Tab-separated table of C-alpha atoms in Angstrom:
chain	number	residue	atom	x	y	z
A	1393	MET	CA	0.262	0.002	0.155
A	1394	GLY	CA	1.178	3.451	-0.765
A	1395	GLU	CA	2.353	5.919	1.640
A	1396	GLU	CA	-0.787	8.225	2.927
A	1397	LEU	CA	-1.347	11.703	1.658
A	1398	SER	CA	-0.359	14.781	4.039
A	1399	TYR	CA	-2.921	17.148	5.134
A	1400	CYS	CA	-1.223	19.641	3.107
A	1401	GLU	CA	-1.422	17.417	0.395
A	1402	LYS	CA	-5.042	16.345	0.733
A	1403	VAL	CA	-5.876	20.443	0.887
A	1404	ARG	CA	-3.933	21.089	-2.792
A	1405	ALA	CA	-5.814	17.790	-4.080
A	1406	TRP	CA	-9.125	18.969	-3.361
A	1407	PHE	CA	-8.338	22.429	-4.378
A	1408	THR	CA	-7.097	21.553	-7.726
A	1409	LYS	CA	-10.241	19.125	-8.333
A	1410	SER	CA	-12.402	22.172	-6.988
A	1411	LYS	CA	-10.564	24.975	-8.613
A	1412	ALA	CA	-13.303	25.720	-11.353
A	1413	PHE	CA	-16.276	25.483	-9.181
A	1414	LEU	CA	-14.528	27.923	-6.212
A	1415	LEU	CA	-13.945	30.357	-9.227
A	1416	ILE	CA	-17.006	30.487	-10.841
A	1417	LEU	CA	-18.598	30.755	-6.963
A	1418	SER	CA	-16.131	33.842	-6.470
A	1419	LEU	CA	-17.363	35.014	-9.642
A	1420	GLN	CA	-20.611	34.782	-8.482
A	1421	PHE	CA	-20.340	36.663	-5.193
A	1422	GLY	CA	-17.870	39.465	-6.883
A	1423	SER	CA	-21.089	40.190	-9.507
A	1424	ALA	CA	-23.511	39.878	-6.746
A	1425	GLY	CA	-21.190	42.512	-5.001
A	1426	MET	CA	-21.447	44.966	-7.580
A	1427	TYR	CA	-25.111	44.805	-7.588
A	1428	ILE	CA	-25.338	45.564	-3.529
A	1429	ILE	CA	-22.302	48.192	-3.875
A	1430	THR	CA	-24.333	50.060	-7.191
A	1431	MET	CA	-27.629	50.357	-5.744
A	1432	ASP	CA	-26.137	51.935	-2.669
A	1433	ALA	CA	-24.161	54.235	-4.416
A	1434	LEU	CA	-27.476	54.934	-6.483
A	1435	ASN	CA	-29.486	55.307	-3.794
A	1436	LYS	CA	-27.071	57.927	-2.184
A	1437	GLY	CA	-27.251	60.000	-5.622
A	1438	LEU	CA	-24.732	59.049	-7.764
A	1439	SER	CA	-25.800	59.676	-11.493
A	1440	HIS	CA	-25.847	56.169	-13.284
A	1441	TYR	CA	-24.618	58.339	-16.415
A	1442	VAL	CA	-21.300	59.126	-14.733
A	1443	PHE	CA	-21.058	55.772	-12.721
A	1444	VAL	CA	-21.283	54.080	-16.431
A	1445	VAL	CA	-18.534	56.480	-17.509
A	1446	TYR	CA	-16.044	56.312	-14.600
A	1447	ARG	CA	-16.547	52.154	-14.569
A	1448	ASN	CA	-15.449	51.949	-18.012
A	1449	VAL	CA	-12.353	54.931	-17.380
A	1450	VAL	CA	-11.160	51.950	-14.567
A	1451	ALA	CA	-11.703	49.198	-16.823
A	1452	THR	CA	-9.661	50.320	-19.421
A	1453	LEU	CA	-6.923	51.297	-16.963
A	1454	ALA	CA	-7.183	47.959	-15.469
A	1455	LEU	CA	-7.105	46.047	-18.772
A	1456	GLY	CA	-4.393	48.198	-20.896
A	1457	PRO	CA	-1.078	47.095	-19.713
A	1458	PHE	CA	-2.418	43.370	-19.586
A	1459	ALA	CA	-3.570	43.331	-23.258
A	1460	PHE	CA	-0.794	45.405	-24.590
A	1461	PHE	CA	2.080	42.936	-23.408
A	1462	LEU	CA	0.201	39.813	-23.077
A	1463	GLU	CA	-1.316	39.897	-26.855
A	1464	ARG	CA	1.058	41.867	-28.900
A	1465	LYS	CA	2.326	38.970	-30.503
A	1466	VAL	CA	-1.366	37.351	-31.434
A	1467	ARG	CA	-2.999	40.766	-31.713
A	1468	PRO	CA	-3.928	41.556	-35.378
A	1469	LYS	CA	-3.688	44.857	-37.365
A	1470	MET	CA	-6.040	47.243	-36.824
A	1471	THR	CA	-8.344	48.106	-40.075
A	1472	PRO	CA	-11.239	50.608	-40.654
A	1473	ARG	CA	-14.173	47.845	-40.746
A	1474	ILE	CA	-12.786	46.050	-37.525
A	1475	PHE	CA	-12.901	49.705	-35.878
A	1476	ALA	CA	-15.974	50.223	-36.987
A	1477	GLU	CA	-17.543	46.744	-35.322
A	1478	ILE	CA	-15.585	47.871	-31.966
A	1479	VAL	CA	-17.461	51.200	-32.014
A	1480	ALA	CA	-20.561	49.252	-32.552
A	1481	LEU	CA	-19.765	46.863	-29.853
A	1482	ALA	CA	-18.988	49.595	-27.385
A	1483	PHE	CA	-22.153	51.388	-28.333
A	1484	ILE	CA	-24.291	48.078	-27.600
A	1485	GLU	CA	-22.453	47.027	-24.597
A	1486	ILE	CA	-22.225	50.622	-22.998
A	1487	ILE	CA	-24.929	52.582	-23.868
A	1488	LEU	CA	-27.957	50.119	-24.740
A	1489	ASP	CA	-26.860	47.419	-21.679
A	1490	GLN	CA	-25.178	49.189	-18.986
A	1491	CYS	CA	-27.024	52.667	-19.234
A	1492	PHE	CA	-30.177	51.502	-19.248
A	1493	THR	CA	-29.832	48.458	-16.728
A	1494	PHE	CA	-28.566	50.820	-14.107
A	1495	LEU	CA	-31.550	52.853	-14.955
A	1496	GLY	CA	-33.926	50.438	-14.656
A	1497	MET	CA	-32.167	49.345	-11.276
A	1498	LYS	CA	-32.266	52.787	-10.001
A	1499	LEU	CA	-36.367	52.742	-11.106
A	1500	THR	CA	-37.037	49.189	-9.320
A	1501	SER	CA	-34.158	47.102	-6.922
A	1502	ALA	CA	-30.939	45.235	-7.316
A	1503	SER	CA	-32.716	42.352	-6.409
A	1504	PHE	CA	-35.237	42.950	-9.876
A	1505	ALA	CA	-32.545	43.874	-12.492
A	1506	SER	CA	-30.667	40.668	-11.279
A	1507	ALA	CA	-33.569	38.459	-11.829
A	1508	VAL	CA	-34.289	40.076	-15.236
A	1509	MET	CA	-30.762	39.555	-16.525
A	1510	ASN	CA	-31.151	35.823	-16.058
A	1511	SER	CA	-33.146	36.391	-19.420
A	1512	VAL	CA	-30.124	37.219	-21.611
A	1513	PRO	CA	-29.429	33.659	-22.675
A	1514	SER	CA	-32.912	33.133	-23.909
A	1515	ILE	CA	-32.437	36.507	-25.688
A	1516	THR	CA	-29.659	35.717	-26.895
A	1517	PHE	CA	-30.800	32.522	-28.674
A	1518	VAL	CA	-33.876	34.532	-30.640
A	1519	LEU	CA	-31.120	37.326	-31.708
A	1520	ALA	CA	-28.912	34.567	-33.318
A	1521	ILE	CA	-31.737	33.178	-35.152
A	1522	ILE	CA	-32.743	36.344	-36.752
A	1523	PHE	CA	-29.084	36.951	-37.534
A	1524	ARG	CA	-28.876	33.142	-38.692
A	1525	LEU	CA	-26.514	32.374	-36.320
A	1526	GLU	CA	-27.762	29.574	-34.717
A	1527	ARG	CA	-29.650	26.886	-37.016
A	1528	MET	CA	-33.136	25.358	-35.622
A	1529	ASN	CA	-34.320	21.893	-36.206
A	1530	ILE	CA	-37.325	21.720	-34.490
A	1531	ARG	CA	-37.255	18.117	-34.821
A	1532	ASN	CA	-34.161	17.917	-32.366
A	1533	ILE	CA	-35.171	17.520	-28.396
A	1534	GLY	CA	-32.108	19.763	-27.981
A	1535	CYS	CA	-33.793	22.495	-29.736
A	1536	GLN	CA	-37.178	21.998	-28.687
A	1537	ALA	CA	-35.743	22.426	-25.170
A	1538	LYS	CA	-34.262	25.874	-26.257
A	1539	VAL	CA	-37.387	27.167	-28.102
A	1540	THR	CA	-39.555	26.427	-24.857
A	1541	GLY	CA	-36.940	27.694	-22.546
A	1542	THR	CA	-36.886	30.811	-24.087
A	1543	VAL	CA	-40.459	31.283	-24.031
A	1544	VAL	CA	-40.517	30.368	-20.570
A	1545	SER	CA	-37.619	33.181	-19.555
A	1546	LEU	CA	-39.405	35.451	-21.435
A	1547	GLY	CA	-42.963	35.012	-19.932
A	1548	GLY	CA	-41.073	34.922	-16.425
A	1549	ALA	CA	-39.622	38.164	-17.115
A	1550	ILE	CA	-42.729	40.094	-18.289
A	1551	LEU	CA	-44.769	38.523	-15.258
A	1552	MET	CA	-42.150	40.200	-13.277
A	1553	ALA	CA	-42.831	43.476	-14.727
A	1554	MET	CA	-46.514	43.249	-15.236
A	1555	TYR	CA	-47.160	41.632	-11.633
A	1556	LYS	CA	-45.607	42.335	-7.949
A	1557	GLY	CA	-48.016	41.090	-5.916
A	1558	PRO	CA	-47.771	41.463	-1.914
A	1559	ILE	CA	-44.709	42.500	-0.084
A	1560	LEU	CA	-42.811	39.289	1.392
A	1561	ASN	CA	-41.421	39.860	4.836
A	1562	ILE	CA	-37.791	38.281	4.943
A	1563	VAL	CA	-35.805	40.191	7.637
A	1564	THR	CA	-37.124	41.341	10.762
A	1565	SER	CA	-39.204	44.646	10.798
A	1566	SER	CA	-36.128	46.009	12.549
A	1567	THR	CA	-33.815	46.510	9.614
A	1568	THR	CA	-36.925	46.559	6.920
A	1569	HIS	CA	-38.042	50.309	7.947
A	1570	VAL	CA	-34.640	51.580	7.637
A	1571	ALA	CA	-34.007	52.748	3.685
A	1572	HIS	CA	-32.350	55.020	1.898
A	1573	ASN	CA	-33.973	58.246	0.702
A	1574	GLY	CA	-33.166	57.636	-2.677
A	1575	ASN	CA	-34.306	53.815	-2.774
A	1576	ASN	CA	-36.967	53.140	-5.370
A	1577	ALA	CA	-38.547	49.510	-3.794
A	1578	ASN	CA	-41.776	51.663	-3.188
A	1579	ALA	CA	-41.735	53.187	-6.659
A	1580	THR	CA	-45.022	53.579	-8.274
A	1581	ALA	CA	-46.626	51.071	-10.495
A	1582	ASP	CA	-45.637	53.113	-13.690
A	1583	HIS	CA	-41.870	53.495	-12.941
A	1584	TRP	CA	-41.744	49.775	-11.692
A	1585	LEU	CA	-43.110	48.898	-15.020
A	1586	MET	CA	-40.439	51.401	-16.756
A	1587	GLY	CA	-37.374	50.386	-15.182
A	1588	ALA	CA	-38.560	46.855	-15.932
A	1589	ILE	CA	-38.541	48.149	-19.751
A	1590	PHE	CA	-35.092	49.720	-19.274
A	1591	ILE	CA	-33.617	46.587	-17.988
A	1592	LEU	CA	-35.183	44.387	-20.719
A	1593	ILE	CA	-33.722	46.840	-23.605
A	1594	GLY	CA	-30.265	46.250	-21.418
A	1595	CYS	CA	-30.620	42.570	-21.779
A	1596	ALA	CA	-31.210	42.933	-25.673
A	1597	GLY	CA	-28.096	44.906	-25.691
A	1598	PHE	CA	-25.940	42.564	-23.789
A	1599	SER	CA	-27.320	39.906	-25.863
A	1600	GLY	CA	-26.302	41.810	-29.164
A	1601	PHE	CA	-23.196	42.331	-27.842
A	1602	TYR	CA	-22.355	38.562	-27.417
A	1603	ILE	CA	-23.643	38.094	-31.226
A	1604	LEU	CA	-21.441	40.887	-32.332
A	1605	GLN	CA	-18.592	39.798	-30.407
A	1606	ALA	CA	-18.810	36.452	-31.783
A	1607	ILE	CA	-18.741	37.864	-35.515
A	1608	THR	CA	-15.889	40.587	-34.073
A	1609	LEU	CA	-13.482	37.898	-32.648
A	1610	ARG	CA	-13.529	35.976	-36.066
A	1611	LYS	CA	-11.328	38.986	-37.232
A	1612	TYR	CA	-9.696	39.997	-34.371
A	1613	PRO	CA	-9.038	37.122	-32.199
A	1614	ALA	CA	-7.297	39.238	-28.770
A	1615	GLU	CA	-10.042	39.057	-26.229
A	1616	MET	CA	-8.307	40.923	-23.945
A	1617	SER	CA	-7.564	43.883	-26.101
A	1618	LEU	CA	-10.710	43.749	-28.103
A	1619	ALA	CA	-12.439	44.328	-24.440
A	1620	THR	CA	-9.900	47.077	-23.376
A	1621	TRP	CA	-11.025	48.634	-27.128
A	1622	VAL	CA	-14.233	48.344	-25.981
A	1623	CYS	CA	-14.471	49.922	-22.881
A	1624	PHE	CA	-12.070	52.997	-23.958
A	1625	ILE	CA	-14.267	53.633	-26.670
A	1626	GLY	CA	-17.327	53.502	-24.532
A	1627	ALA	CA	-15.977	55.652	-21.967
A	1628	ILE	CA	-15.480	58.172	-24.793
A	1629	GLN	CA	-19.445	57.500	-25.733
A	1630	SER	CA	-21.017	57.836	-22.317
A	1631	SER	CA	-18.922	60.705	-21.425
A	1632	ALA	CA	-20.725	62.257	-24.311
A	1633	VAL	CA	-24.040	60.838	-23.408
A	1634	THR	CA	-23.434	62.160	-20.084
A	1635	ALA	CA	-22.271	65.597	-20.697
A	1636	TYR	CA	-25.382	65.804	-22.326
A	1637	MET	CA	-27.847	64.469	-20.078
A	1638	GLU	CA	-26.476	65.944	-16.819
A	1639	ARG	CA	-25.530	69.428	-18.698
A	1640	ASP	CA	-27.637	71.259	-15.828
A	1641	SER	CA	-25.898	69.630	-12.703
A	1642	PRO	CA	-21.821	69.596	-13.250
A	1643	GLN	CA	-21.253	68.780	-9.756
A	1644	VAL	CA	-22.426	64.873	-10.421
A	1645	TRP	CA	-18.884	64.442	-11.770
A	1646	ILE	CA	-17.591	64.706	-8.274
A	1647	LEU	CA	-17.760	61.665	-6.343
A	1648	ALA	CA	-17.502	61.339	-2.643
A	1649	PRO	CA	-15.305	59.263	-1.000
A	1650	ASP	CA	-17.936	56.641	0.141
A	1651	SER	CA	-19.796	54.025	-1.555
A	1652	ARG	CA	-20.175	56.141	-4.962
A	1653	LEU	CA	-16.383	56.044	-5.188
A	1654	LEU	CA	-16.148	52.432	-4.480
A	1655	ALA	CA	-18.763	51.500	-6.608
A	1656	CYS	CA	-16.622	52.718	-9.632
A	1657	LEU	CA	-13.700	51.239	-8.580
A	1658	TYR	CA	-15.230	48.117	-7.748
A	1659	ALA	CA	-17.209	47.757	-10.840
A	1660	GLY	CA	-14.457	48.659	-13.110
A	1661	VAL	CA	-11.527	46.400	-11.499
A	1662	VAL	CA	-13.829	43.371	-10.590
A	1663	THR	CA	-16.842	42.912	-12.707
A	1664	SER	CA	-14.872	44.577	-15.737
A	1665	ALA	CA	-11.424	42.961	-15.828
A	1666	ILE	CA	-10.909	40.230	-13.157
A	1667	GLN	CA	-14.275	39.004	-14.150
A	1668	PHE	CA	-13.503	39.021	-17.788
A	1669	TYR	CA	-10.205	37.042	-17.012
A	1670	VAL	CA	-11.759	34.557	-14.563
A	1671	GLN	CA	-14.905	33.579	-16.674
A	1672	GLY	CA	-12.646	33.023	-19.670
A	1673	LEU	CA	-10.492	30.735	-17.681
A	1674	VAL	CA	-13.281	29.132	-16.573
A	1675	ILE	CA	-14.769	28.407	-19.911
A	1676	LYS	CA	-11.655	27.120	-21.198
A	1677	THR	CA	-11.505	24.733	-18.759
A	1678	THR	CA	-15.186	23.613	-18.180
A	1679	GLY	CA	-17.061	25.406	-20.785
A	1680	PRO	CA	-19.856	27.822	-21.140
A	1681	VAL	CA	-22.599	25.562	-20.077
A	1682	PHE	CA	-20.951	25.205	-16.898
A	1683	VAL	CA	-20.574	29.160	-16.206
A	1684	THR	CA	-23.966	29.784	-17.192
A	1685	ALA	CA	-25.745	27.239	-15.111
A	1686	PHE	CA	-24.372	29.511	-12.296
A	1687	ASN	CA	-26.010	32.568	-12.875
A	1688	PRO	CA	-29.026	31.967	-10.868
A	1689	LEU	CA	-26.571	31.894	-8.158
A	1690	ARG	CA	-26.004	35.423	-8.168
A	1691	MET	CA	-30.004	36.413	-7.926
A	1692	ILE	CA	-29.980	34.663	-5.089
A	1693	ILE	CA	-27.096	36.419	-3.362
A	1694	VAL	CA	-28.237	39.400	-4.440
A	1695	THR	CA	-32.014	39.258	-3.130
A	1696	ALA	CA	-30.419	37.886	0.135
A	1697	PHE	CA	-27.996	40.848	0.663
A	1698	ALA	CA	-30.421	43.542	-0.724
A	1699	SER	CA	-33.266	42.710	1.565
A	1700	ILE	CA	-30.637	42.925	4.604
A	1701	LEU	CA	-28.370	45.743	3.339
A	1702	LEU	CA	-30.290	47.778	1.693
A	1703	SER	CA	-33.582	47.033	3.096
A	1704	GLU	CA	-35.111	46.159	-0.077
A	1705	LYS	CA	-38.865	45.012	-0.299
A	1706	LEU	CA	-39.130	41.756	-2.064
A	1707	TYR	CA	-42.610	41.290	-3.814
A	1708	LEU	CA	-44.189	37.885	-4.134
A	1709	GLY	CA	-44.259	38.732	-8.372
A	1710	SER	CA	-40.670	39.344	-8.161
A	1711	VAL	CA	-40.162	35.565	-6.636
A	1712	ILE	CA	-42.470	33.910	-8.987
A	1713	GLY	CA	-40.861	35.604	-12.189
A	1714	GLY	CA	-37.509	34.793	-10.842
A	1715	VAL	CA	-38.293	31.353	-10.525
A	1716	VAL	CA	-39.867	30.900	-13.922
A	1717	VAL	CA	-37.108	32.784	-15.607
A	1718	VAL	CA	-34.219	30.668	-13.953
A	1719	VAL	CA	-36.605	27.146	-15.003
A	1720	GLY	CA	-36.369	28.653	-18.272
A	1721	LEU	CA	-32.681	29.482	-18.468
A	1722	TYR	CA	-31.873	25.782	-17.601
A	1723	LEU	CA	-34.071	24.309	-20.110
A	1724	VAL	CA	-31.899	26.523	-22.783
A	1725	VAL	CA	-28.676	25.617	-21.087
A	1726	TRP	CA	-29.807	21.839	-21.105
A	1727	GLY	CA	-30.831	22.063	-24.659
A	1728	LYS	CA	-27.680	23.662	-25.991
A	1729	SER	CA	-25.545	21.391	-24.106
A	1730	LYS	CA	-27.733	18.467	-25.737
A	1731	GLU	CA	-26.894	19.766	-29.260
A	1732	LYS	CA	-23.456	19.942	-28.598
A	1733	LYS	CA	-23.046	16.229	-27.436
A	1734	GLY	CA	-24.860	15.502	-30.364
A	1735	VAL	CA	-22.654	17.324	-32.821
A	1736	LYS	CA	-19.877	15.292	-30.913
A	1737	HIS	CA	-21.692	12.088	-31.293
A	1738	ALA	CA	-21.985	12.478	-35.204
A	1739	MET	CA	-18.313	13.518	-35.788
A	1740	LEU	CA	-16.946	10.383	-34.445
A	1741	PRO	CA	-15.818	7.898	-37.051
A	1742	PRO	CA	-17.797	4.809	-37.435
A	1743	SER	CA	-16.990	1.523	-35.701
A	1744	PRO	CA	-14.775	-1.122	-37.595
A	1745	GLU	CA	-17.703	-3.495	-37.035
A	1746	LYS	CA	-20.314	-1.744	-38.641
A	1747	GLU	CA	-17.877	-0.891	-41.283
A	1748	ILE	CA	-17.374	-4.548	-41.872
A	1749	GLN	CA	-21.096	-5.195	-41.855
A	1750	GLN	CA	-22.378	-2.440	-43.872
A	1751	GLN	CA	-19.519	-3.594	-47.130
A	1752	GLN	CA	-20.991	-5.716	-49.826
A	1753	LEU	CA	-19.184	-8.784	-50.572
A	1754	PRO	CA	-17.041	-8.757	-53.967
A	1755	VAL	CA	-18.529	-9.808	-57.089
A	1756	THR	CA	-15.944	-11.737	-59.664
A	1757	VAL	CA	-16.991	-11.704	-63.081
A	1758	PRO	CA	-15.465	-12.741	-66.250
A	1759	ARG	CA	-12.907	-10.179	-67.670
A	1760	ASN	CA	-14.022	-10.174	-70.953
A	1761	PHE	CA	-17.831	-10.851	-70.209
A	1762	ASP	CA	-20.118	-9.680	-73.088
A	1763	VAL	CA	-23.759	-10.112	-72.866
A	1764	SER	CA	-24.387	-10.310	-76.451
A	1765	ASN	CA	-22.038	-13.266	-76.524
A	1766	ASN	CA	-24.011	-15.334	-74.103
A	1767	ASN	CA	-24.491	-18.128	-77.508
A	1768	ASN	CA	-20.793	-18.522	-77.427
A	1769	ASN	CA	-19.357	-22.033	-77.301
A	1770	ASP	CA	-18.417	-23.378	-73.601
A	1771	ASP	CA	-14.816	-23.644	-74.554
A	1772	ASP	CA	-14.325	-19.680	-75.166
A	1773	ASP	CA	-15.639	-19.080	-72.000
A	1774	ASP	CA	-12.943	-21.585	-70.151
A	1775	ASN	CA	-10.446	-19.505	-72.359
A	1776	ASN	CA	-11.980	-16.243	-70.718
A	1777	MET	CA	-11.965	-17.339	-66.937
A	1778	ASP	CA	-8.108	-17.572	-67.391
A	1779	HIS	CA	-8.152	-13.803	-66.348
A	1780	GLN	CA	-10.767	-12.676	-64.075
A	1781	LEU	CA	-12.018	-9.118	-62.969
A	1782	MET	CA	-13.056	-8.962	-58.847
A	1783	VAL	CA	-15.154	-5.540	-58.504
A	1784	VAL	CA	-15.554	-4.355	-55.204
A	1785	VAL	CA	-18.329	-1.918	-54.046
A	1786	GLY	CA	-17.497	0.584	-51.902
A	1787	ILE	CA	-19.177	2.693	-49.280
A	1788	LYS	CA	-17.683	5.934	-49.563
A	1789	ASN	CA	-18.737	8.177	-52.626
A	1790	ASN	CA	-19.911	4.575	-54.289
A	1791	ASP	CA	-16.521	4.174	-55.428
A	1792	VAL	CA	-15.919	1.045	-57.690
A	1793	GLU	CA	-12.323	-0.364	-57.052
A	1794	ALA	CA	-11.314	-2.511	-60.052
A	1795	ARG	CA	-8.660	-5.138	-58.890
A	1796	ARG	CA	-7.333	-7.565	-61.311
A	1797	SER	CA	-6.115	-11.247	-59.847
A	1798	SER	CA	-4.719	-14.339	-61.738
A	1799	SER	CA	-6.190	-17.340	-61.317
A	1800	CYS	CA	-4.888	-19.995	-59.209
């Protein structure tokens, strides 16, 4: 028997085996922390336009040096077409996604925004079909699961937007009555519906970013450099939007040394830089299905901490809709994994046993066989049989291989 492992070796082996799980778990906690800190900063008066600008400036400064040195050998030459796609990517991700998502979160709540964001895979599937990046085979069970999951997920998001329901008291009354002045958990029905629409626009922008990013990476296969360019161009675009939208309030650019400054730094470094690296590392080792399957965990973390720390009110409609969205998400993820398994199975070469069973037996015919000469004498036929022609009917491409063989 071999020697037993020491305690340190056991811990090291367990950590190596559980590395992907621990990384994705920390990623979800980090992303959830961004929602909590950002919501607190918005409640204290931080402009969501200014937040988007500073977030992308910090992300550019954090990602830039790594992208410059680590991808200098693989980074292709910039062309006008690639630059135009980067500008479009920045507009879709920064303006449509981030600006509208944080505006919708300001009108609703952090837990609501986190729950609705789970519908991103379903919206991405719809856009992929529209742009013909995803093929539909409705007879395939995986495709049926994705279509069903998309409908269920979008239905859950609509349910959350249209129905609030009674308030669920999760925490004690001593904490529920303490709320920030800017908290919109008590928003009117109109504000709640408008916020839900803004978040859905942000989800559509995020999904569109995935689609266009996949197209751009084919011509510019440098992920970190592309992310740096997107954050840089997005910071410029959002600065122009902020300058116009906050033209009457120049003081919004000044950040107090509290959660408002922390939110910009945290979102820029953790969710834009570290998250980009960690998510890419986990996807390379486990695949995107594993990463996507843990997204609902972020919603649970955000809901729990938002109720305790931010005193957000949780509505029954948000809980029911969130559960429906998660069910739809898992149907989409399961269908996608099912299709990938089917593709891998189809690409496997056939087994030798099946090839042997499918092959036809060789047919031996006379070399000089002529149908018109069927009435020839038997002596001539015997002479013609001295040399025979063997015809083997192949499997691939219906090839016919002729081999001459001499008689024994």
